[in-house]
Structure formats: C-alpha cells, structure tokens
Amino acid sequence: MKRWKSIATVVLALGLSWGMAASVYAQVKETSSGNKIEGVWISDQQEGPGTIYYSDGSRLEGFWRHGVMEGSSISYETDGSRRIWTYFNGQANGLGVEISKTGEATAGIWEDHAQKQDASVQNWEDSNGTRYFAKDKKDINEGWAIAIYTNDEVYVGEFYEGKRNGWGALYDTDETWFMGSWKEDQLQGAGYFSFSKDSDALHKSGFFENGMFQGGTLQFNKDDSVSITWENNNKADGPTIRISSDGTPVFYECKDGKVSNSNPDIYTDHDGCRFIGGTDGKSGFGLRLMKSGSVYIGGFKDMKPHGQGFFYWPTSKNLFQGTSKENIWTEGTLIWPHGSYYTGTFWDDKANKMKTGTYRDFRKYEIGTCNAEGTFETGTRIRFNKDGSTAKETYKDGQKQE
C-alpha cells in the first residue's frame, strides 16, 4: 500500500497565508504548489467538510476541526483507486483500507501517518457479499469497522449488533458521502451530506430522521453563498433564504422540492428583522432574518420563536433544531461546524445552556448533566484514542471518580 498524502504542510501554509475573516462562508483557494482546497473557514481556521484537489489530479475529501483534519476521509486517486481512513489531529491513525479500481481491498492499521507493519486486520464476508475489515471480528457487534457493500458503497464507523450504529461515514460510488449519527443502519440525528465535485453546492448539514433530512438545513455553495430551508424527506418544503457573501438575502418559498413562490410578502419589524410566512410574521410558521444575519425557521408566537424550529448563526456557523418557548430553548440538538453535537435539554433560565443529554465529538462522548454554565459535570465520558481504543471515565460534581 502506498504511503498516503500528508496534508499538514498544505493546511498550515493555507492558514498562514490567506488571512480570511470570520464572516467568510466558503472558499476555493489555490496554493503555490498548484493544489486547491475548498471548505469553510471561521477565524482563519478551516471547519467542517472540505476537499483538497492535488495538482496530479487526485483529491482528498475529509472533515476539519480547528484547522486540522479529524475523522473519516476518502481520497480518489488517478489510477481509479480509493483510500479510506481516519484522521486524528491531522494524521492518519487507526483502521484504513485501499480499494483498487477493480474492487480488490487491502486494509491496514496506521499510526501518526505511517502504516504499522506488525499490526493485523481481520477481514471476512457475510452471506450478502458485504466485506468487513476490523481489528477484531467482534468489533462488528460493538466497535469500529469498515464495510464494503456489493454496490461498492463503503461505510467506516461504529457498529452495534452487526448494524451501523453510532458515528460513521458512508461513501457512495457517485463520489457523494454522508456523515453523522446512525441508528439501525439509517442516519438518525445530526449529520452532513457532501455533494459531488461537479455540483454547484459544497455540503449540507442538518438533522436526519430515518435516513432523510427533516427540518432545517444549512447548505454551503461554491459561489460563497449559503441556503437555509426547511426540508421534508430530503425536499425543500417551506420558507427559504439564500444569503450571498456580501449579506444580500433572497427570500422564497418551496413546496415538494420546488420553488412555489419566488416573491413572498416580506414583513419588517421595529428592530429591522425581516419575516416571511406566518401571520404578518407574528405567529404561525415562518422564517425570520435578524439584523445580525442569524436565521430562524419554525413556529412563532407574538413574534418570538415558539415550538419546533431551526436556528442558524452566521458567525459561529452553529445550528440548533428543537423546541423553544418564547425564544428560550427547552430541548433539541445543537451542532457545531466542526462536527460536534449535543442532544438533550437546556437550562430554561441560563441563555440556552446545555443541561442533561449527550455530547459527541471526534475525541469524546459524554452522557450526563452539565452545570448552569453548560460545562459537563456528572455522568460518563468515553474518550476515543488515536489507535481506536476507548477509555471510560465517570464524573460526579465535576470531579473524575477513581
């Protein structure tokens, strides 16, 4: 297996030379070596899904957290092969597999971007023809593994009782991919979709139910704009807004995946916020664009978010979907742009701080209760190590229990 490309030099060079502002949505930039990188930057650090296009014609698609790659990634090589592995702090670590153009697969274990020659990987095929690769065969019942299906789709991530459960990524043959939280083989909860390289869109984030986007979604486009809409079974179905890089908004309404009204009535309140939908923007279901650029789609009561809804903040790129009561979150899911998410309840008197639920990122998994400041205090924390192993810790009143 060939040594996989190192991206540390590329990422550092881009971060030092571009000097982008925090308000940038998405960019495609070229390096001095002729490589191109596209993605989203916040305060000069790349966050979320992105792609490096190498000058030799190959490309690497992955996920960035605070300027370095984290989590599952895939590269498409000029010889038609694919390489799939997991990044930890900008370097390949753990289980990886190379799939040739003709479908032959070779797996290995990586540590700090170098293959471990003394490490073994178990591989087997089930009765449906699905090929599995794991450190141990029992990992398919509770652990981390790679599955190559008969249609050449590839899943890398967590399994439980032989099914996709937990965090993982599914790479399709059309060079699109899904990444997010899985339950019983379907995306369920926070997740991402990355479009093919020929699309005008980069990627979309939101919330899945039974494998489909349901509710609010945020889409980054290659023209440096963002689109925020309400979806039903993967189709835009409600008030929608597209915001260009200079902040210019375009409002419209969609039905069953198509624009149904390109010139909706727009209402402006005394604070300069603009609304579409509902009853004069005061109650019912609609969309509100705040002067700050934040967007809310959902239920209103007396001009305040109330009931089911979706929030987007342009500076942080954070998303929230759940239930609000007079503009205060009560329960739902909060997604950060670098792949972290929290699902649970919120303190109703502490400016939307996390209370009791589940927090997950590429490094740890927490189940329990946070204090009034939103800091994890009591419960269980599972840390993910770069070699794929885990460490379980118990906390009480903010103190680690021995």
Coordinates of C-alpha atoms in Angstrom, one line a residue, residues 186-402:
Q186 CA -30.0 4.6 9.0
L187 CA -28.9 8.2 9.6
Q188 CA -30.7 9.5 12.7
G189 CA -29.9 12.8 14.3
A190 CA -27.1 15.3 13.4
G191 CA -25.4 14.8 10.1
Y192 CA -23.8 16.1 6.9
F193 CA -24.1 15.5 3.2
S194 CA -21.2 16.3 0.8
F195 CA -22.1 16.9 -2.9
S196 CA -20.1 15.6 -5.9
K197 CA -17.3 17.7 -7.2
D198 CA -19.3 18.8 -10.2
S199 CA -22.1 20.2 -8.2
D200 CA -22.6 24.0 -7.5
A201 CA -23.1 23.1 -3.8
L202 CA -20.3 22.1 -1.4
H203 CA -22.1 20.4 1.5
K204 CA -25.3 20.4 3.6
S205 CA -25.8 20.0 7.3
G206 CA -28.9 19.4 9.4
F207 CA -30.9 16.7 11.1
F208 CA -31.9 13.2 9.8
E209 CA -34.9 11.0 10.6
N210 CA -35.0 7.5 9.1
G211 CA -32.2 8.4 6.7
M212 CA -33.6 11.6 5.3
F213 CA -33.2 15.3 6.1
Q214 CA -36.1 16.5 8.2
G215 CA -36.4 20.1 9.4
G216 CA -33.9 22.9 8.9
T217 CA -30.8 22.5 6.7
L218 CA -27.8 24.7 6.0
Q219 CA -26.2 24.4 2.6
F220 CA -22.8 26.0 1.6
N221 CA -22.5 26.8 -2.1
K222 CA -19.4 27.3 -4.3
D223 CA -20.4 30.8 -5.1
D224 CA -19.8 31.7 -1.5
S225 CA -23.5 31.9 -0.6
V226 CA -25.5 29.8 2.0
S227 CA -29.0 28.5 1.6
I228 CA -31.2 27.8 4.7
T229 CA -34.5 26.0 4.2
W230 CA -37.0 23.6 5.8
E231 CA -37.0 20.1 4.4
N232 CA -39.4 17.2 4.4
N233 CA -38.0 13.8 3.3
N234 CA -34.9 15.4 1.6
K235 CA -37.0 18.0 -0.3
A236 CA -37.3 21.8 0.4
D237 CA -40.7 22.3 1.8
G238 CA -41.2 25.7 3.4
P239 CA -39.7 29.2 3.7
T240 CA -36.2 29.5 2.3
I241 CA -33.5 32.1 2.2
R242 CA -30.3 32.3 0.2
I243 CA -27.6 34.8 1.5
S244 CA -24.7 35.9 -0.6
S245 CA -21.2 36.6 0.7
D246 CA -22.0 40.3 1.0
G247 CA -25.1 39.6 3.1
T248 CA -27.7 40.2 0.5
P249 CA -30.7 37.9 1.1
V250 CA -33.2 36.4 -1.4
F251 CA -36.4 35.1 0.1
Y252 CA -38.6 32.5 -1.5
E253 CA -40.9 29.6 -0.6
C254 CA -40.7 26.0 -1.6
K255 CA -43.0 23.1 -1.9
D256 CA -42.1 19.4 -2.6
G257 CA -38.5 20.4 -3.6
K258 CA -39.5 23.2 -6.0
V259 CA -39.8 27.0 -5.7
S260 CA -43.5 27.7 -5.2
N261 CA -43.3 31.4 -4.6
S262 CA -40.3 33.5 -5.7
N263 CA -41.7 36.8 -4.4
P264 CA -43.2 36.2 -1.0
D265 CA -44.5 39.1 1.2
I266 CA -41.8 40.4 3.5
Y267 CA -42.6 42.0 6.8
T268 CA -40.1 44.2 8.8
D269 CA -40.5 44.8 12.5
H270 CA -39.4 47.8 14.5
D271 CA -35.9 46.1 15.1
G272 CA -35.3 45.7 11.4
C273 CA -35.8 42.0 11.4
R274 CA -37.5 40.6 8.2
F275 CA -40.1 37.9 8.1
I276 CA -41.8 35.7 5.6
G277 CA -44.7 33.2 6.3
G278 CA -47.0 33.0 9.3
T279 CA -49.5 35.8 10.0
D280 CA -47.7 39.0 9.1
G281 CA -44.6 37.4 10.6
K282 CA -46.0 37.5 14.1
S283 CA -47.4 34.0 14.6
G284 CA -47.6 30.6 12.9
F285 CA -44.8 29.0 10.9
G286 CA -42.3 31.2 9.1
L287 CA -38.7 32.5 8.6
R288 CA -37.0 35.4 10.3
L289 CA -33.8 37.1 9.3
M290 CA -32.3 39.1 12.1
K291 CA -30.1 42.2 11.6
S292 CA -27.2 40.2 12.8
G293 CA -27.6 37.8 9.9
S294 CA -29.0 35.0 12.1
V295 CA -31.8 33.0 10.7
Y296 CA -34.7 31.2 12.3
I297 CA -37.3 28.9 10.6
G298 CA -40.1 27.5 12.7
G299 CA -43.1 28.4 14.9
F300 CA -43.7 31.9 16.2
K301 CA -45.8 33.3 19.0
D302 CA -46.1 37.1 19.5
M303 CA -43.1 37.5 17.1
K304 CA -40.9 35.2 19.2
P305 CA -39.6 31.7 18.3
H306 CA -42.0 29.2 19.9
G307 CA -42.5 25.5 19.3
Q308 CA -40.5 23.5 16.8
G309 CA -37.8 25.4 14.9
F310 CA -34.3 25.7 13.5
F311 CA -31.7 28.4 14.2
Y312 CA -28.5 29.4 12.2
W313 CA -25.8 31.8 13.4
P314 CA -23.6 33.1 10.6
T315 CA -20.5 34.0 12.6
S316 CA -20.2 30.7 14.5
K317 CA -22.0 28.6 11.9
N318 CA -23.7 26.8 14.8
L319 CA -27.1 25.2 14.2
F320 CA -29.9 24.2 16.5
Q321 CA -33.1 22.3 15.9
G322 CA -35.6 21.6 18.6
T323 CA -38.2 23.2 20.8
S324 CA -38.3 26.8 22.0
K325 CA -40.6 28.5 24.4
E326 CA -40.7 32.3 23.8
N327 CA -37.2 32.3 22.4
I328 CA -35.7 30.1 25.0
W329 CA -34.6 26.6 24.0
T330 CA -36.1 23.7 26.0
E331 CA -34.8 20.6 24.2
G332 CA -33.2 19.7 20.9
T333 CA -29.9 19.2 19.1
L334 CA -27.1 21.8 18.8
I335 CA -24.5 21.2 16.0
W336 CA -21.1 23.0 15.9
P337 CA -19.5 23.4 12.4
H338 CA -16.6 21.1 13.2
G339 CA -18.8 18.0 13.8
S340 CA -19.5 18.2 17.5
Y341 CA -23.1 18.0 18.6
Y342 CA -25.3 17.9 21.7
T343 CA -28.7 16.4 22.1
G344 CA -30.8 16.9 25.2
T345 CA -32.4 19.5 27.4
F346 CA -31.4 23.1 28.2
W347 CA -31.5 25.3 31.2
D348 CA -34.5 27.5 30.7
D349 CA -33.1 30.4 32.6
K350 CA -29.5 30.4 31.5
A351 CA -29.4 31.7 27.9
N352 CA -29.7 28.3 26.2
K353 CA -27.0 26.4 28.1
M354 CA -26.8 22.6 27.9
K355 CA -28.4 20.7 30.8
T356 CA -29.0 16.9 30.5
G357 CA -28.2 14.9 27.4
T358 CA -25.5 13.6 25.2
Y359 CA -22.4 15.4 23.7
R360 CA -20.3 13.9 21.0
D361 CA -17.2 15.0 19.0
F362 CA -14.3 13.1 17.4
R363 CA -12.4 12.9 20.7
K364 CA -15.0 12.1 23.3
Y365 CA -18.6 11.0 24.1
E366 CA -20.4 12.3 27.2
I367 CA -23.7 11.3 28.7
G368 CA -24.9 13.1 31.7
T369 CA -25.6 16.5 33.2
C370 CA -24.0 19.9 32.7
N371 CA -23.9 22.7 35.3
A372 CA -25.7 26.0 34.7
E373 CA -22.8 27.3 32.6
G374 CA -23.1 24.4 30.2
T375 CA -20.0 22.5 31.4
F376 CA -20.1 18.7 31.8
E377 CA -20.4 17.9 35.5
T378 CA -21.9 14.5 36.3
G379 CA -22.1 11.3 34.2
T380 CA -20.0 9.2 31.9
R381 CA -17.2 10.3 29.5
I382 CA -15.8 8.0 26.9
R383 CA -12.5 9.1 25.3
F384 CA -11.5 8.0 21.8
N385 CA -7.8 7.3 21.4
K386 CA -5.9 7.7 18.1
D387 CA -5.3 3.9 17.9
G388 CA -9.1 3.3 18.0
S389 CA -9.3 2.2 21.6
T390 CA -11.6 3.9 24.2
A391 CA -11.2 4.9 27.8
K392 CA -14.3 5.2 30.1
E393 CA -14.4 7.8 32.9
T394 CA -17.0 8.6 35.5
Y395 CA -17.6 12.1 36.8
K396 CA -19.6 13.5 39.8
D397 CA -20.0 17.2 40.6
G398 CA -17.2 18.0 38.1
Q399 CA -14.7 15.6 39.6
K400 CA -13.3 12.5 38.0
Q401 CA -14.1 9.4 40.1
E402 CA -11.3 6.8 40.6

